[in-house]
Short mmCIF file of C-alpha atoms in Angstrom, two decimals:
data_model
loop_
_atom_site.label_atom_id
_atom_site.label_comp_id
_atom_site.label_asym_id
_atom_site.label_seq_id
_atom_site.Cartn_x
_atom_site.Cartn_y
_atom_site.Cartn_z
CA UNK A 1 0.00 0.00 0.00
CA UNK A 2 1.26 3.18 -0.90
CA UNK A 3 1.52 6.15 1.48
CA UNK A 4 3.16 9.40 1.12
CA UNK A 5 3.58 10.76 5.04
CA UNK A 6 4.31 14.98 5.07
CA UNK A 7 6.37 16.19 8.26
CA UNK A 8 8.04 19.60 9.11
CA UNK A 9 5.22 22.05 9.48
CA UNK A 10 4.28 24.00 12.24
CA UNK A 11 4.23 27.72 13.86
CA UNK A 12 6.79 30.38 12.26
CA UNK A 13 7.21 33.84 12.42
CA UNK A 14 6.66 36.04 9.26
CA UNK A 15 10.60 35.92 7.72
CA UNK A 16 10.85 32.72 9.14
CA UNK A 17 11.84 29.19 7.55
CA UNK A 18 10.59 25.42 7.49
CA UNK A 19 11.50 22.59 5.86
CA UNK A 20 8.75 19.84 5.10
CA UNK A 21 9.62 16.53 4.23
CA UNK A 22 7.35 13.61 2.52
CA UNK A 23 8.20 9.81 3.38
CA UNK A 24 7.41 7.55 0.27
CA UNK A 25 6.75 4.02 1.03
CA UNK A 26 4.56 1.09 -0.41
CA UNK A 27 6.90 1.59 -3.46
CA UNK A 28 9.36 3.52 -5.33
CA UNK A 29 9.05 6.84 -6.76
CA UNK A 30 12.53 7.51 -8.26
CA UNK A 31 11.35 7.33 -11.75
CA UNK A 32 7.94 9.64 -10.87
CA UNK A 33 7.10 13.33 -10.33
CA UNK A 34 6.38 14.69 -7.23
CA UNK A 35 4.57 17.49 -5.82
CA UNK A 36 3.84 19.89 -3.45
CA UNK A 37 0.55 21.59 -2.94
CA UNK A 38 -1.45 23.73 -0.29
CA UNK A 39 -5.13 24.53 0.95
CA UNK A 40 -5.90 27.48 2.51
CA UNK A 41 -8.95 27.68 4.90
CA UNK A 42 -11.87 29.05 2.36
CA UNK A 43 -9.41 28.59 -0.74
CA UNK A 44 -8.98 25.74 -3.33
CA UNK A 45 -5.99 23.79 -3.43
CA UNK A 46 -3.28 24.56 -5.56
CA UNK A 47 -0.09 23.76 -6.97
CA UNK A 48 3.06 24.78 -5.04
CA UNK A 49 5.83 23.44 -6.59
CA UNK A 50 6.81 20.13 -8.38
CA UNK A 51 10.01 18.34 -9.70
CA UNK A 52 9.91 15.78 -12.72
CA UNK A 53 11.18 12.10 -12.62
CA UNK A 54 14.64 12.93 -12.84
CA UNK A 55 15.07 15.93 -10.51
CA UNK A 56 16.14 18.25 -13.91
CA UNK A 57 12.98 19.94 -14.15
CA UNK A 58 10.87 21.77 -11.28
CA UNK A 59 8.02 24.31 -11.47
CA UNK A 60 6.99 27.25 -8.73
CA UNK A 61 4.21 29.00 -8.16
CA UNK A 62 4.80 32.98 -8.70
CA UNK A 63 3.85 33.59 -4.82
CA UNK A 64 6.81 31.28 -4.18
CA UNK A 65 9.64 31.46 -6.77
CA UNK A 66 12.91 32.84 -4.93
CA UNK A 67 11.44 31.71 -1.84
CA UNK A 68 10.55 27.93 -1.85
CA UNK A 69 13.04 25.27 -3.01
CA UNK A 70 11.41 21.59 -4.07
CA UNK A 71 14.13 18.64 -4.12
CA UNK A 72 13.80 14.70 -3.67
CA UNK A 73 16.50 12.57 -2.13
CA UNK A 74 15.36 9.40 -4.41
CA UNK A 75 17.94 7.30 -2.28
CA UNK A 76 15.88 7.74 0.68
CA UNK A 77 12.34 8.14 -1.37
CA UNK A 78 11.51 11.47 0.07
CA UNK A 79 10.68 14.50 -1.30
CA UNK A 80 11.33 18.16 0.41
CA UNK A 81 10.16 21.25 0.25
CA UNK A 82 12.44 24.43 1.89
CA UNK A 83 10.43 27.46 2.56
CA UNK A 84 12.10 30.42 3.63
CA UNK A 85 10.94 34.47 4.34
CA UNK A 86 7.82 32.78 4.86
CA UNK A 87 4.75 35.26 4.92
CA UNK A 88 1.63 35.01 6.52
CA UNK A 89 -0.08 34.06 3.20
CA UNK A 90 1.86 31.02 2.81
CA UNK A 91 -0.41 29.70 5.71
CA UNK A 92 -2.39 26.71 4.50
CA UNK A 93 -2.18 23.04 4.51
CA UNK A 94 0.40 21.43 2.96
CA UNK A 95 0.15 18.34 0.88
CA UNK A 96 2.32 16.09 -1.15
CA UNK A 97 1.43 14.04 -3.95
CA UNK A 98 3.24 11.64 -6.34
CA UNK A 99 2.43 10.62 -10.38
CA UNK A 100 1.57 6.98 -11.11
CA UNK A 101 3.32 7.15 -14.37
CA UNK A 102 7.21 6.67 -14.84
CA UNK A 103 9.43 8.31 -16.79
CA UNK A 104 6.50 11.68 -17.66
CA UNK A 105 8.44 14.13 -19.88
CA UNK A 106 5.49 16.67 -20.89
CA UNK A 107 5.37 20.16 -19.02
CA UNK A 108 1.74 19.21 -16.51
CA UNK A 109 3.58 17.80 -13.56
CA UNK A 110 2.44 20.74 -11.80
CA UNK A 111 -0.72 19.93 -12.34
CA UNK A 112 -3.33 18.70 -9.39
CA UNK A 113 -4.83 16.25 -11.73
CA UNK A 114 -1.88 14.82 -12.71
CA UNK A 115 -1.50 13.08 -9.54
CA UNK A 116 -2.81 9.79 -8.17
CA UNK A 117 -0.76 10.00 -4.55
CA UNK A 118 -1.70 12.11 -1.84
CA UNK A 119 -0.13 12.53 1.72
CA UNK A 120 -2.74 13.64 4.69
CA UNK A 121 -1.25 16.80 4.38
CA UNK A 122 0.85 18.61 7.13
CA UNK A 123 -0.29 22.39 8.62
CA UNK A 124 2.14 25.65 8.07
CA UNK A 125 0.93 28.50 10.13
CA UNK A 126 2.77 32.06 9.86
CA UNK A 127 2.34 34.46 12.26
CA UNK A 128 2.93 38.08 11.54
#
């Protein structure tokens, strides 16, 4: 059984930094994109970032480039996500998800429906 488990988040200060991991097991996802997304209370999930199969290709959201970093440690089937000057609107729910197909080389991995995976999701809360 696959499960994808998220861990880091918790309370910051505005400025502030966490890093969130997401523990693959059930199977292997070193040949599969991976995502992160988030759900703010009253708002629709959406894409944060995402990395392709091989690690070569990544996509951010514009509320996040120069501020987020997505990376995946396939040796140890986890995925990351570093978020630093974190603001208050980066508060949400944080979720990550993984592709059933191998080896994807379009330009939709950062797409929600592109994903079959989904952790329970892990909460981020920035104070200001």
């Amino acid at each position: 059984q696959v499960q994808l488990v998220e861990s880091g988040g918790g309370l910051v200060q505005a400025g502030g930094s966490l890093r969130l991991s997401c523990a693959a097991s059930g199977r292997t996802f070193s040949s599969n994109a991976m995502a992160w997304f988030r759900q703010a209370p009253g708002k629709e999930r959406e894409s944060v970032a995402a990395i392709n199969w091989s690690g070569g290709r990544t996509y951010y959201a514009d509320s996040v480039k120069g501020r987020f970093t997505i990376s995946r440690d396939n040796a140890r089937n986890t995925l990351y996500l570093q978020m630093n000057s974190l603001k208050p609107e980066d508060t949400a729910v944080y979720y990550c998800a993984a592709d059933r197909d191998r080896y994807y080389s379009g330009s939709m991995f950062h797409l929600e429906n592109k994903y079959d995976y989904w952790g329970q999701g892990t909460q981020v809360t920035v104070s200001s």
